[in-house]
Amino acid sequence: MDEVTRGKLEAIRQGELSVVENVQRMLERIAKLNPKINAFIELNPDALAQAEAVERRLRRGEKVGKLAGLTVGVKSNINVLGLRATCASKTLEDYIATYDAEVIKRVRAAGGIIIGMTNMDEFACGSSGETSAFGATDNPAAPGHIPGGSSSGSAAAIAAGMCDLCLGSDTGGSIRNPASHCGVVGVKPTYGLVPRQGLIDLAMSLDQIGPFAPDVYGAALLLEVIAGFNPNECVMLDAKGVSYADELQTDLKGMRVGISPKFRELTDPKIMEVIDSAIKKLQDLGAEIVEVELPHLEKGLPAYYLIMSVEFFSATRKFDGRKYGKRIEDVCGDEVLRRILRGRHISRKEYRGKYYQRALQVRTIIREELMTALEKVDVIVGPTVPKLPHKMGEKISVSAMYAYDYLTIPANLAGICGGVVKAGEVDGIPVGLQVQGKVLGEEEVFRVLRSYEAVA
Amino acid sequence: MKMLIGFEVHQQLSTGRKMYCDCPTNYQEVPPNTNICPICTGMPGSKPLPPNERAVDAAIEIALMLGCEIIADRIIYIQRKHYDYPDLPSGYQRTSLPIGLNGELQGVRIREVHLEEDPGQYDPTLGTVDFNRSGVPLVEIVTEPDMHSPEEARKFLRQLVRLLEYSGKVRPEAGGAMRTDTNISLEGGGRVEVKNINSVKGAYRAIKFEIMRQRAKLERGEAVTRETRAYLESQKITMPMRLKELEEDYRYIPDPDIFPLVIDQARIRRIKASMVEAPHLREQRLVKQYGIGPSVANVIASERELANLFEVVAREVDPKFVATWFRTKLKKILNYMKLRAEDVKFVPEQLIDLLKMIKSDEITPEQGELVLRELVKRPGDPHELLLQLGLVRVGRTELQAAVAEAIRTNPEVVKDYLAGKQEALHFLVGKVMQLTNMRADPREIIKLLRAELGREG
């Protein structure tokens, strides 16, 4: 899979593959596989018309964007004008987006074709893809197992080859977790690098939109299209004109790569075996492996669930039943309700000092810990998810579900970036190598991801 | 009985754009739900734009005019205040932490000044919401409970309204644009908050009613419990609010979608350099600088443009004379014509000329007043207005002839006068004025009449 995106773009540019043909093939594949995988919950009826438009521009030799002719699946919490942005919830099952999210405008401007809306955990609340009101998503790379979540449909669509690229969102691991379970590339960008305007909130201070792709090049390309300052948004970093795809290197000479003993403590030994051999390969590529201390890493989990719940409670107040037909508390699933009620409870005036403020303090500690570690090294590598995905339909406890997020949450709390590439397999189930980078350290992250991909 | 009264006053800022989006703010002039966008209607996924800088500047200026310390070089969070109401599209209202603290206006301490955004307008009868108003910036001014009678409270509110009008940063008071909550407590009773007040008059009535109600309770030996009540404008009474509204916990959190405000010293300096002098301070200065009485100064300072006009004119003409004319004549004419000083069209020089003509006895004060009235209606050179009005003073000979004529044609009145009836003289003066088409000075007529009739006194 290692250079499919580059090959596809080349074929389209050379006229070997028409854009319309590309879209048609994808639609056929979706028609064939989706009934079983359930990665898409709505298709774009205008995809072929849009393909024709891009095709015409290509044939006339007009300037086309970086994504010209590629099909892009969009997580159902991102507004695409005219399509439903349901968040895979009954709450918004009738909500048709009235505007394009900023990232969608950028994808369109780059010649990307929105092929449809992907399945997800309801309101991005979940790590298994099972909480969707439109049914669970299967894992194409390990059928019968969960694909991970919450961007379950986006990861599965890439793994099944139903589209070229996908957009997902990551609040506590929602891109990296399913990328790991489905064996695809997924990147959670630095907080504030990608506009969130048009992304329906889970937790505003943690959410970031990011790319899924079958290869590192595709993820780098999609990220550089959607990244960069948006003046119509407050909480953004002043990053302009970023470029990753053209600078992808395949060696790691002079790079300092951090590892932490903490990862081993928290992770299934079978997964660690795969990760250890991946780290060995990085060393072979010239990286210097350096041990870093992350003593409070696991405390991120409870802090995250408090902060996220308070912000989610706030974000869902607009779903009061007046404008979108259904009051969220009346129609949502258990996990969404659990988070709303938790958020409502701990944001009470009398509990402020007790929960929310303390969680923010822990967040500061974890951020400082990661920042300190990242002063010593360029990136930190390790496992993405501490355990293998459970079988679809298997009942697991709430705390066991939350435990999937131990290793992905810290990057969100700290606002740093992180990417995942397939490291290997355990019993035929993909295991992803997580590469965490500094604030705006995407370039280093892509370099490690690509170098590993080239030799894996 | 000792009482404490305080206010929370909300006023819309007169910015062209809303607080967190680019929609226009003229919500009263357009059809319902036209000045709206995904941001001010809280559509799923919408994010606020950075806060409207003009609104922030306006709040800083108002806080400075109220003598507040501005929170400088420190983080001012914009918080989400959650509550459930049809007019609130996101289920929370954005409200800033204080921008200014510890001010003072006419003996009343100002606790804080901060920014808020207006919700939409809900019509409970039709069940409709108009979001045109949603997101219009508001400034909220919170006082300490430093007023001790309804009259004092009303006086303070009037002062505050004048100050806000002076600032030029708020929407003219119209259509419920000024909203205030008040808290009232009597000695021995709990603090009662009254919401839903829309005018100074309403505040005065609500406070009067509350005092009466609380006093009656205390006199009966009942307790006045701490509670929140709503003022009903139609009945001019206050009513307890629903229990649900009382138990509300707003669950404030800093809005994660907005960087907190930080106001630096340079910004405060810039605003200070161009800001309007607060009316209460100006009033004090007028007294000192021009040696005029406090009550005259109060009239002159009632409107910013009136005070501006006064100060221009007072440079050229004796300020005390000008002040008297402003209070007794100009203000009267403006009030009669229902005009504000900012509406007058004449230029200060025209008024200066007119007042100089009066001061130098070129024309009589009566003529002057006629010209002034004309000046307000139809601005022009006062000399020409005088001519147009036919008010050029009659010559000595003509006046003497008119005096003689009045005496000749009113022998009975003359007889009365000679018999000692002072009123008779006034009648004759009136006759002469008539004969001269008001173009004579009554004082001169009296002199001439007395000389003619040979009687002093």
XYZ file of C-alpha atoms in Angstrom, chain B residues 1-7 108 145-157 182 184-186 203-204 207-208 211 215:
31
model
C -36.059 52.751 57.695
C -32.633 52.120 56.251
C -32.568 50.691 52.766
C -29.950 49.617 50.252
C -30.485 49.711 46.498
C -28.139 48.582 43.733
C -28.328 48.050 39.977
C -22.398 55.328 43.934
C -25.939 48.828 46.865
C -25.153 52.471 47.579
C -28.506 54.129 46.985
C -30.892 54.674 49.859
C -34.186 55.841 48.372
C -36.138 55.423 45.147
C -35.426 59.061 44.338
C -31.711 58.600 44.804
C -31.825 55.471 42.657
C -33.699 57.299 39.922
C -31.242 60.184 40.061
C -28.355 57.773 39.692
C -29.931 55.983 36.740
C -32.179 46.066 40.739
C -33.431 46.213 47.220
C -33.091 45.387 50.883
C -34.581 47.005 53.937
C -36.977 51.119 37.947
C -38.354 53.893 40.118
C -38.337 50.077 43.777
C -41.235 52.033 45.251
C -40.193 49.056 49.476
C -42.041 47.316 54.655
